[in-house]
Amino acid sequence: MSVFCARVTLHHQKKSGATRLLWSFLGACFFSAVLGYRPVIIVHGLFDSSGDFVNLQRFINQSHPGTNVSVIDLFDRSASLQPLWKQVEGFKEAIYPIMQNAADGVHLICYSQGGLVCRGILSTLSDHNVHSFISLSSPQAGQYGDTDYLKYLFPSFVKSNLFHFCYTSVGQRISICNFWNDPHHRDMYINSSDYLALLNNERSNPNATQWKNNFLRMKKLVLIGGPDDGVITPWESSQFGFYDENETVVEMKNQEVYLRDTFGLKTLQARGDVVLCAMAGVQHVYWHSNQTVFTTCMEKWLT
């Protein structure tokens, strides 16, 4: 039984008229101790900070009492614009000790841009012990859309001409350009993307086999997104779908990276370890604070 459970139990023993509450809480603590809920690590997205995830922490603690939840406080706010490989190294350094202290493994919940950071960690860390990787409204197949974020970051550009900046050495120093995927300039994307094209093994990468094996160490990949997101464009990118050259969405199973199994996605699917959870009516900034999303898409994968 966790110290937290023991303290609350003692507190309630001192009060009368709380028998039912006491036994209910004791039961929750008992199951937490017996089942040994795995630690949960949360990685935030663009312009976020650890303080934005108090609701998600509360949902986890209510459904799985005693769970050790760590929201990594790195690359907050404007610092989240730093190159994704730099963020991968920073988050990896913070996360690895948590993994080492978790004999039964950990769960990752990675939101928005953070989902791509977590893919980088999973691909490059050969001894990770991630059980469930929950990708929460993350542009896993890339981003291509005229969103408010784009207008704020690049006021002189629209989606059709941002490739002029993103596919340069200067552009690749900004996180969003690391996963900017212009369907009308595929060759430039493949040759210039220092992050997503490498993760996807769309460009020759001497580490591709090792990265694929590392990625496949996870037990479950949960892909969450929805049509009313308003930021991830197309929203199906959160489930590895993306535009073709006509800006028609091609679903995950018809994507080249899936068909050729370039980084392990098809293998995961064949194992039965890819879960798709699509929910309408959720805007991008509310995924991590929506209890219905948590109950429907996340809760069962956090044991």
C-alpha positions as CSV (number, residue, x, y, z in Angstrom):
1,M,0.0,0.0,0.0
2,S,1.4,3.5,-0.9
3,V,2.2,6.0,1.8
4,F,-0.5,8.2,0.4
5,C,-3.1,5.4,0.9
6,A,-1.8,4.7,4.4
7,R,-2.1,8.3,5.5
8,V,-5.6,8.8,4.1
9,T,-6.7,5.6,5.7
10,L,-5.4,6.7,9.1
11,H,-7.1,10.0,8.6
12,H,-10.5,8.4,7.9
13,Q,-10.2,6.0,10.8
14,K,-10.3,9.0,13.2
15,K,-13.7,10.0,11.9
16,S,-17.0,8.5,12.6
17,G,-19.8,8.0,10.0
18,A,-17.3,7.4,7.1
19,T,-17.2,3.6,7.1
20,R,-18.4,3.3,3.5
21,L,-15.9,5.9,2.3
22,L,-13.2,4.3,4.2
23,W,-13.8,0.8,2.8
24,S,-14.2,2.2,-0.7
25,F,-10.8,4.0,-0.4
26,L,-9.2,1.0,1.2
27,G,-10.4,-1.1,-1.7
28,A,-8.9,1.3,-4.2
29,C,-5.6,1.4,-2.4
30,F,-5.6,-2.4,-2.1
31,F,-6.0,-2.8,-5.9
32,S,-3.4,-0.1,-6.5
33,A,-1.0,-2.1,-4.3
34,V,-1.9,-5.5,-5.7
35,L,-2.1,-4.5,-9.4
36,G,0.9,-2.2,-9.2
37,Y,-0.2,0.5,-11.6
38,R,2.7,1.4,-13.8
39,P,4.0,4.9,-13.5
40,V,2.6,7.4,-16.1
41,I,4.9,10.0,-17.8
42,I,3.3,13.0,-19.5
43,V,5.0,15.0,-22.2
44,H,3.5,18.3,-23.2
45,G,3.1,19.9,-26.6
46,L,3.8,23.2,-28.4
47,F,3.6,26.3,-26.1
48,D,2.4,24.2,-23.2
49,S,3.9,23.6,-19.7
50,S,3.6,21.0,-17.0
51,G,1.0,23.1,-15.2
52,D,-1.5,22.6,-18.1
53,F,-2.1,18.9,-17.2
54,V,-3.6,19.1,-13.7
55,N,-6.9,17.7,-14.9
56,L,-5.3,14.8,-16.6
57,Q,-3.3,14.0,-13.5
58,R,-6.6,14.2,-11.5
59,F,-8.3,11.8,-13.9
60,I,-5.5,9.3,-13.5
61,N,-5.4,9.5,-9.8
62,Q,-9.1,9.1,-9.5
63,S,-9.3,6.0,-11.7
64,H,-6.0,4.5,-10.7
65,P,-5.3,5.6,-7.1
66,G,-1.6,5.6,-6.1
67,T,-0.3,5.9,-9.6
68,N,3.0,7.8,-9.8
69,V,2.3,10.5,-12.4
70,S,5.2,12.6,-13.7
71,V,4.6,15.6,-16.0
72,I,8.0,16.5,-17.4
73,D,8.8,20.2,-16.9
74,L,11.1,20.9,-19.8
75,F,10.9,23.0,-23.0
76,D,7.9,25.0,-21.7
77,R,6.1,27.7,-23.7
78,S,8.4,29.3,-26.3
79,A,11.2,26.8,-25.5
80,S,9.0,24.2,-27.2
81,L,10.0,25.7,-30.5
82,Q,13.5,24.3,-30.1
83,P,14.5,21.5,-32.6
84,L,12.8,18.2,-31.8
85,W,16.0,16.2,-31.6
86,K,17.2,18.6,-28.9
87,Q,13.9,18.1,-27.1
88,V,14.2,14.3,-27.5
89,E,17.6,14.3,-25.7
90,G,16.3,16.5,-22.9
91,F,13.1,14.6,-22.3
92,K,15.0,11.3,-22.6
93,E,17.4,12.4,-19.8
94,A,14.5,13.2,-17.5
95,I,12.4,10.1,-18.3
96,Y,15.1,7.5,-18.3
97,P,15.5,7.4,-14.5
98,I,11.8,6.9,-14.1
99,M,12.0,3.9,-16.4
100,Q,14.9,2.4,-14.6
101,N,12.9,2.5,-11.3
102,A,9.9,0.8,-12.9
103,A,10.5,-2.9,-13.1
104,D,7.1,-3.5,-14.8
105,G,7.5,-0.6,-17.3
106,V,5.9,2.8,-17.7
107,H,3.1,4.4,-19.7
108,L,3.7,7.5,-21.9
109,I,1.0,10.0,-22.6
110,C,2.3,12.5,-25.1
111,Y,0.2,15.4,-26.3
112,S,0.4,17.2,-29.7
113,Q,4.0,18.0,-30.6
114,G,5.0,15.9,-27.6
115,G,3.8,12.8,-29.4
116,L,6.5,13.2,-31.9
117,V,9.1,13.9,-29.2
118,C,8.0,10.6,-27.6
119,R,8.4,8.8,-30.9
120,G,11.9,10.0,-31.1
121,I,12.6,8.7,-27.6
122,L,11.0,5.3,-28.3
123,S,13.0,5.0,-31.5
124,T,16.4,5.9,-30.1
125,L,16.3,4.3,-26.7
126,S,17.2,0.7,-27.0
127,D,16.3,-0.4,-23.5
128,H,13.1,1.6,-22.9
129,N,10.3,-0.3,-21.1
130,V,7.2,1.6,-22.4
131,H,4.1,-0.4,-22.1
132,S,1.4,1.9,-23.5
133,F,2.3,4.9,-25.7
134,I,-0.8,7.1,-25.8
135,S,-0.4,9.6,-28.6
136,L,-2.9,12.3,-27.8
137,S,-3.9,14.5,-30.8
138,S,-0.3,14.4,-32.2
139,P,0.6,15.1,-35.9
140,Q,2.2,11.7,-36.3
141,A,2.1,11.8,-40.1
142,G,3.0,15.5,-40.2
143,Q,1.2,18.8,-40.4
144,Y,-0.1,20.9,-43.3
145,G,-2.7,23.5,-42.6
146,D,-3.4,27.2,-42.2
147,T,-4.0,27.2,-38.5
148,D,-3.9,30.0,-35.9
149,Y,-0.5,28.5,-34.7
150,L,0.8,29.0,-38.3
151,K,-0.4,32.5,-38.5
152,Y,1.2,33.4,-35.1
153,L,4.5,31.8,-35.9
154,F,4.9,32.6,-39.5
155,P,2.7,35.7,-40.3
156,S,4.3,36.1,-43.7
157,F,3.5,32.6,-44.9
158,V,0.5,30.4,-45.6
159,K,0.6,26.6,-45.9
160,S,1.2,26.6,-49.6
161,N,4.5,28.6,-49.4
162,L,5.9,27.7,-46.0
163,F,8.1,25.0,-47.6
164,H,10.3,27.8,-48.8
165,F,11.3,28.4,-45.2
166,C,10.8,25.1,-43.4
167,Y,12.8,23.1,-45.9
168,T,16.0,25.0,-45.2
169,S,18.7,24.6,-42.6
170,V,17.4,27.6,-40.7
171,G,13.8,26.4,-40.8
172,Q,14.8,23.0,-39.4
173,R,15.9,24.7,-36.3
174,I,12.2,25.3,-35.4
175,S,10.2,22.4,-34.1
176,I,7.1,22.8,-36.3
177,C,9.3,22.7,-39.4
178,N,10.7,19.3,-38.3
179,F,7.3,17.8,-39.0
180,W,6.0,20.1,-41.7
181,N,4.9,17.7,-44.5
182,D,3.9,19.5,-47.7
183,P,2.2,17.0,-49.9
184,H,3.0,19.1,-53.0
185,H,6.7,19.1,-52.3
186,R,7.4,15.5,-51.2
187,D,10.9,15.4,-52.5
188,M,11.9,18.5,-50.6
189,Y,10.3,17.2,-47.4
190,I,12.1,13.8,-47.7
191,N,15.5,15.5,-48.4
192,S,15.2,18.3,-45.9
193,S,13.2,17.1,-42.9
194,D,15.8,16.4,-40.2
195,Y,13.2,14.7,-38.0
196,L,10.0,13.2,-39.3
197,A,11.4,11.9,-42.5
198,L,14.2,10.2,-40.5
199,L,11.8,8.7,-37.9
200,N,9.6,7.4,-40.7
201,N,12.6,6.0,-42.5
202,E,11.5,7.8,-45.6
203,R,15.1,8.9,-46.1
204,S,18.1,6.6,-45.9
205,N,19.1,6.2,-42.3
206,P,21.8,3.9,-41.1
207,N,20.0,3.5,-37.7
208,A,16.7,2.5,-39.3
209,T,16.7,-1.2,-38.3
210,Q,17.7,-0.5,-34.7
211,W,15.2,2.4,-34.4
212,K,12.5,0.1,-35.7
213,N,13.3,-2.6,-33.2
214,N,13.4,-0.1,-30.4
215,F,10.0,1.3,-31.5
216,L,8.5,-2.2,-31.4
217,R,9.5,-2.7,-27.8
218,M,6.3,-1.0,-26.8
219,K,3.3,-3.1,-26.0
220,K,0.4,-0.9,-27.1
221,L,0.1,2.2,-29.4
222,V,-3.0,4.3,-28.7
223,L,-3.7,6.9,-31.3
224,I,-6.3,9.6,-30.3
225,G,-7.7,12.4,-32.4
226,G,-10.9,13.8,-33.9
227,P,-12.5,15.8,-36.7
228,D,-13.1,18.9,-34.7
229,D,-9.5,19.3,-33.5
230,G,-9.0,22.5,-35.4
231,V,-5.2,22.4,-35.2
232,I,-3.8,19.0,-36.4
233,T,-4.2,19.2,-40.1
234,P,-5.5,16.9,-41.4
235,W,-6.8,15.6,-38.1
236,E,-6.2,12.0,-39.4
237,S,-2.5,12.7,-39.0
238,S,-3.1,11.9,-35.3
239,Q,-3.8,8.3,-36.6
240,F,-1.1,8.2,-39.3
241,G,-3.4,9.3,-42.1
242,F,-2.3,12.1,-44.4
243,Y,-2.9,14.0,-47.6
244,D,-1.9,12.8,-51.0
245,E,-0.9,15.3,-53.7
246,N,-4.5,16.3,-54.2
247,E,-5.0,16.9,-50.5
248,T,-7.3,13.9,-50.3
249,V,-6.7,12.1,-47.0
250,V,-5.2,8.6,-47.3
251,E,-5.8,6.5,-44.2
252,M,-3.0,4.8,-42.3
253,K,-3.3,1.4,-43.9
254,N,-2.8,2.9,-47.3
255,Q,0.2,5.1,-46.4
256,E,3.5,4.1,-47.9
257,V,5.3,4.0,-44.6
258,Y,2.7,1.5,-43.4
259,L,2.6,-0.7,-46.5
260,R,6.4,-0.9,-46.5
261,D,6.5,-1.1,-42.6
262,T,9.3,1.4,-42.6
263,F,9.4,1.9,-38.9
264,G,7.3,-0.9,-37.5
265,L,3.7,0.4,-37.7
266,K,2.4,-2.4,-39.8
267,T,4.1,-5.0,-37.5
268,L,2.4,-3.3,-34.5
269,Q,-0.9,-3.5,-36.2
270,A,-0.4,-7.2,-37.1
271,R,0.3,-7.9,-33.5
272,G,-3.0,-6.3,-32.6
273,D,-1.3,-3.5,-30.7
274,V,-2.5,-0.4,-32.5
275,V,-5.7,1.2,-31.0
276,L,-7.5,4.0,-32.8
277,C,-9.8,6.2,-30.8
278,A,-11.6,9.0,-32.7
279,M,-13.8,11.5,-30.9
280,A,-15.9,14.3,-32.4
281,G,-16.6,17.6,-30.6
282,V,-13.2,18.0,-29.0
283,Q,-11.0,21.0,-29.9
284,H,-7.3,20.7,-29.8
285,V,-6.6,22.5,-26.5
286,Y,-9.1,20.4,-24.6
287,W,-8.0,16.8,-25.3
288,H,-6.1,16.5,-22.0
289,S,-8.8,18.1,-19.8
290,N,-11.8,16.2,-21.2
291,Q,-12.9,13.4,-18.9
292,T,-14.9,11.6,-21.6
293,V,-11.7,11.4,-23.7
294,F,-9.8,10.0,-20.8
295,T,-12.5,7.5,-19.9
296,T,-13.1,6.4,-23.4
297,C,-9.6,6.4,-24.9
298,M,-7.0,6.3,-22.1
299,E,-8.2,4.8,-18.9
300,K,-8.1,1.1,-19.8
301,W,-4.5,1.4,-21.1
302,L,-3.0,2.8,-17.9
303,T,-3.0,-0.3,-15.6
